[in-house]
């Protein structure tokens, strides 16, 4: 089988696989909510706080890269002048440039969740909602930001390419 650029497979290959429950989380930055769907059914709408104007959250489809029950986040690691150094619980990693959806317990009681975007670009939520989301997170979709769409190569930003752009990248043009 010709795979392009004078490369060939010795034989045709096929396989089968099973996928898990389809989960899509849609963040509405203007309305400060994240709605989680499983099998197309709404499971929960979570009040969130996304990126403040100086550090807006990326737009576009983001696929979970990894997740950890606790991550240390620093302003230096993402090139932000506004200093911070926090241990962040229930961290769901969305881009290689440092976007996460995570619990932000330091903001509980401040009135940000559901009302005001005050993060450095991440999607923050209460401790309880962060753990609930962490336990279900497989794929996310962020919409409504004023920031550009996350680019290919920034995590799995390739999901934002329209199909004609994918066709242009093919070896089988």
C-alpha positions as semicolon CSV with decimal commas, in nm:
position;residue;x (nm);y (nm);z (nm)
1;X;0,000;0,000;0,000
2;X;0,141;0,341;-0,102
3;X;0,143;0,575;0,201
4;X;0,291;0,867;0,005
5;X;0,637;1,014;-0,051
6;X;0,770;0,681;-0,190
7;X;0,684;0,496;0,133
8;X;0,496;0,167;0,127
9;X;0,353;-0,076;0,379
10;X;0,426;-0,443;0,322
11;X;0,062;-0,533;0,364
12;X;-0,278;-0,380;0,424
13;X;-0,349;-0,339;0,793
14;X;-0,687;-0,322;0,963
15;X;-0,796;-0,332;1,322
16;X;-1,101;-0,283;1,539
17;X;-1,136;-0,089;1,860
18;X;-1,397;0,029;2,105
19;X;-1,433;0,387;2,223
20;X;-1,558;0,497;2,561
21;X;-1,853;0,715;2,651
22;X;-1,857;1,031;2,438
23;X;-1,800;1,326;2,673
24;X;-1,793;1,685;2,556
25;X;-1,758;1,984;2,784
26;X;-1,855;2,321;2,643
27;X;-1,726;2,629;2,818
28;X;-1,919;2,949;2,761
29;X;-1,676;3,216;2,866
30;X;-1,920;3,506;2,831
31;X;-2,177;3,334;3,052
32;X;-1,913;3,187;3,290
33;X;-2,036;2,827;3,263
34;X;-1,914;2,485;3,159
35;X;-2,176;2,233;3,052
36;X;-2,073;1,867;3,053
37;X;-2,246;1,621;2,819
38;X;-2,224;1,241;2,817
39;X;-2,373;1,048;2,525
40;X;-2,528;1,378;2,413
41;X;-2,717;1,423;2,741
42;X;-2,646;1,721;2,964
43;X;-2,502;1,602;3,295
44;X;-2,419;1,924;3,472
45;X;-2,365;2,297;3,424
46;X;-2,078;2,427;3,634
47;X;-2,017;2,794;3,720
48;X;-1,662;2,885;3,614
49;X;-1,416;3,171;3,598
50;X;-1,201;3,182;3,283
51;X;-0,918;3,411;3,174
52;X;-0,936;3,779;3,263
53;X;-0,895;4,022;2,968
54;X;-0,516;4,045;3,001
55;X;-0,486;3,662;3,005
56;X;-0,785;3,542;2,806
57;X;-0,860;3,173;2,759
58;X;-0,800;3,009;2,421
59;X;-1,093;2,943;2,188
60;X;-1,148;2,620;1,997
61;X;-1,154;2,250;2,058
62;X;-0,907;2,123;2,315
63;X;-0,852;1,758;2,391
64;X;-0,733;1,648;2,734
65;X;-0,356;1,588;2,723
66;X;-0,329;1,446;3,075
67;X;-0,459;1,511;3,423
68;X;-0,328;1,502;3,776
69;X;-0,489;1,533;4,120
70;X;-0,238;1,811;4,205
71;X;-0,014;2,028;3,984
72;X;0,217;2,310;4,090
73;X;0,157;2,608;3,860
74;X;0,384;2,911;3,844
75;X;0,368;3,231;3,644
76;X;0,728;3,176;3,528
77;X;0,641;2,843;3,363
78;X;0,398;3,015;3,123
79;X;0,571;3,352;3,087
80;X;0,321;3,561;3,284
81;X;0,448;3,874;3,460
82;X;0,174;3,867;3,727
83;X;0,346;3,637;3,984
84;X;0,182;3,326;4,124
85;X;0,294;2,989;4,261
86;X;0,004;2,759;4,349
87;X;-0,061;2,394;4,408
88;X;-0,370;2,336;4,196
89;X;-0,606;2,044;4,263
90;X;-0,796;1,838;4,006
91;X;-0,595;1,971;3,709
92;X;-0,707;1,869;3,359
93;X;-0,434;1,968;3,110
94;X;-0,564;2,107;2,778
95;X;-0,275;2,279;2,593
96;X;0,103;2,257;2,592
97;X;0,110;2,635;2,651
98;X;-0,042;2,580;2,997
99;X;-0,421;2,589;2,974
100;X;-0,598;2,372;3,233
101;X;-0,951;2,322;3,362
102;X;-0,908;2,286;3,739
103;X;-1,044;2,350;4,084
104;X;-0,958;2,697;4,215
105;X;-1,052;2,677;4,583
106;X;-0,875;3,009;4,658
107;X;-1,152;3,178;4,456
108;X;-1,443;3,014;4,638
109;X;-1,634;3,282;4,827
110;X;-1,503;3,565;4,606
111;X;-1,804;3,553;4,374
112;X;-1,604;3,487;4,057
113;X;-1,752;3,148;3,959
114;X;-2,049;3,208;3,732
115;X;-1,991;3,586;3,725
116;X;-1,637;3,711;3,653
117;X;-1,337;3,592;3,452
118;X;-1,034;3,639;3,678
119;X;-0,789;3,358;3,595
120;X;-0,461;3,369;3,404
121;X;-0,621;3,175;3,115
122;X;-0,732;2,854;3,281
123;X;-1,092;2,748;3,346
124;X;-1,139;2,752;3,724
125;X;-1,423;2,610;3,933
126;X;-1,505;2,516;4,291
127;X;-1,323;2,231;4,462
128;X;-1,627;2,002;4,447
129;X;-1,699;2,081;4,080
130;X;-1,329;2,047;3,995
131;X;-1,318;1,695;4,137
132;X;-1,645;1,602;3,965
133;X;-1,510;1,728;3,630
134;X;-1,168;1,565;3,681
135;X;-1,334;1,228;3,732
136;X;-1,519;1,257;3,397
137;X;-1,290;1,464;3,175
138;X;-1,191;1,313;2,845
139;X;-1,246;1,589;2,592
140;X;-1,322;1,960;2,608
141;X;-1,451;2,234;2,384
142;X;-1,386;2,598;2,477
143;X;-1,594;2,867;2,307
144;X;-1,675;3,233;2,349
145;X;-1,329;3,373;2,421
146;X;-1,187;3,690;2,272
147;X;-0,850;3,515;2,229
148;X;-0,751;3,341;1,904
149;X;-0,833;2,978;1,837
150;X;-0,576;2,741;1,984
151;X;-0,330;2,655;1,706
152;X;-0,228;2,313;1,572
153;X;0,061;2,187;1,779
154;X;-0,058;2,358;2,101
155;X;-0,176;2,038;2,261
156;X;-0,412;1,867;2,021
157;X;-0,511;2,197;1,859
158;X;-0,510;2,007;1,528
159;X;-0,880;1,940;1,596
160;X;-0,944;2,304;1,497
161;X;-0,831;2,256;1,136
162;X;-1,117;2,240;0,885
163;X;-1,125;1,925;0,672
164;X;-0,997;2,099;0,353
165;X;-0,684;2,204;0,548
166;X;-0,629;1,842;0,653
167;X;-0,666;1,732;0,291
168;X;-0,388;1,974;0,188
169;X;-0,155;1,806;0,441
170;X;-0,220;1,460;0,296
171;X;0,049;1,266;0,112
172;X;-0,230;1,139;-0,115
173;X;-0,325;1,478;-0,262
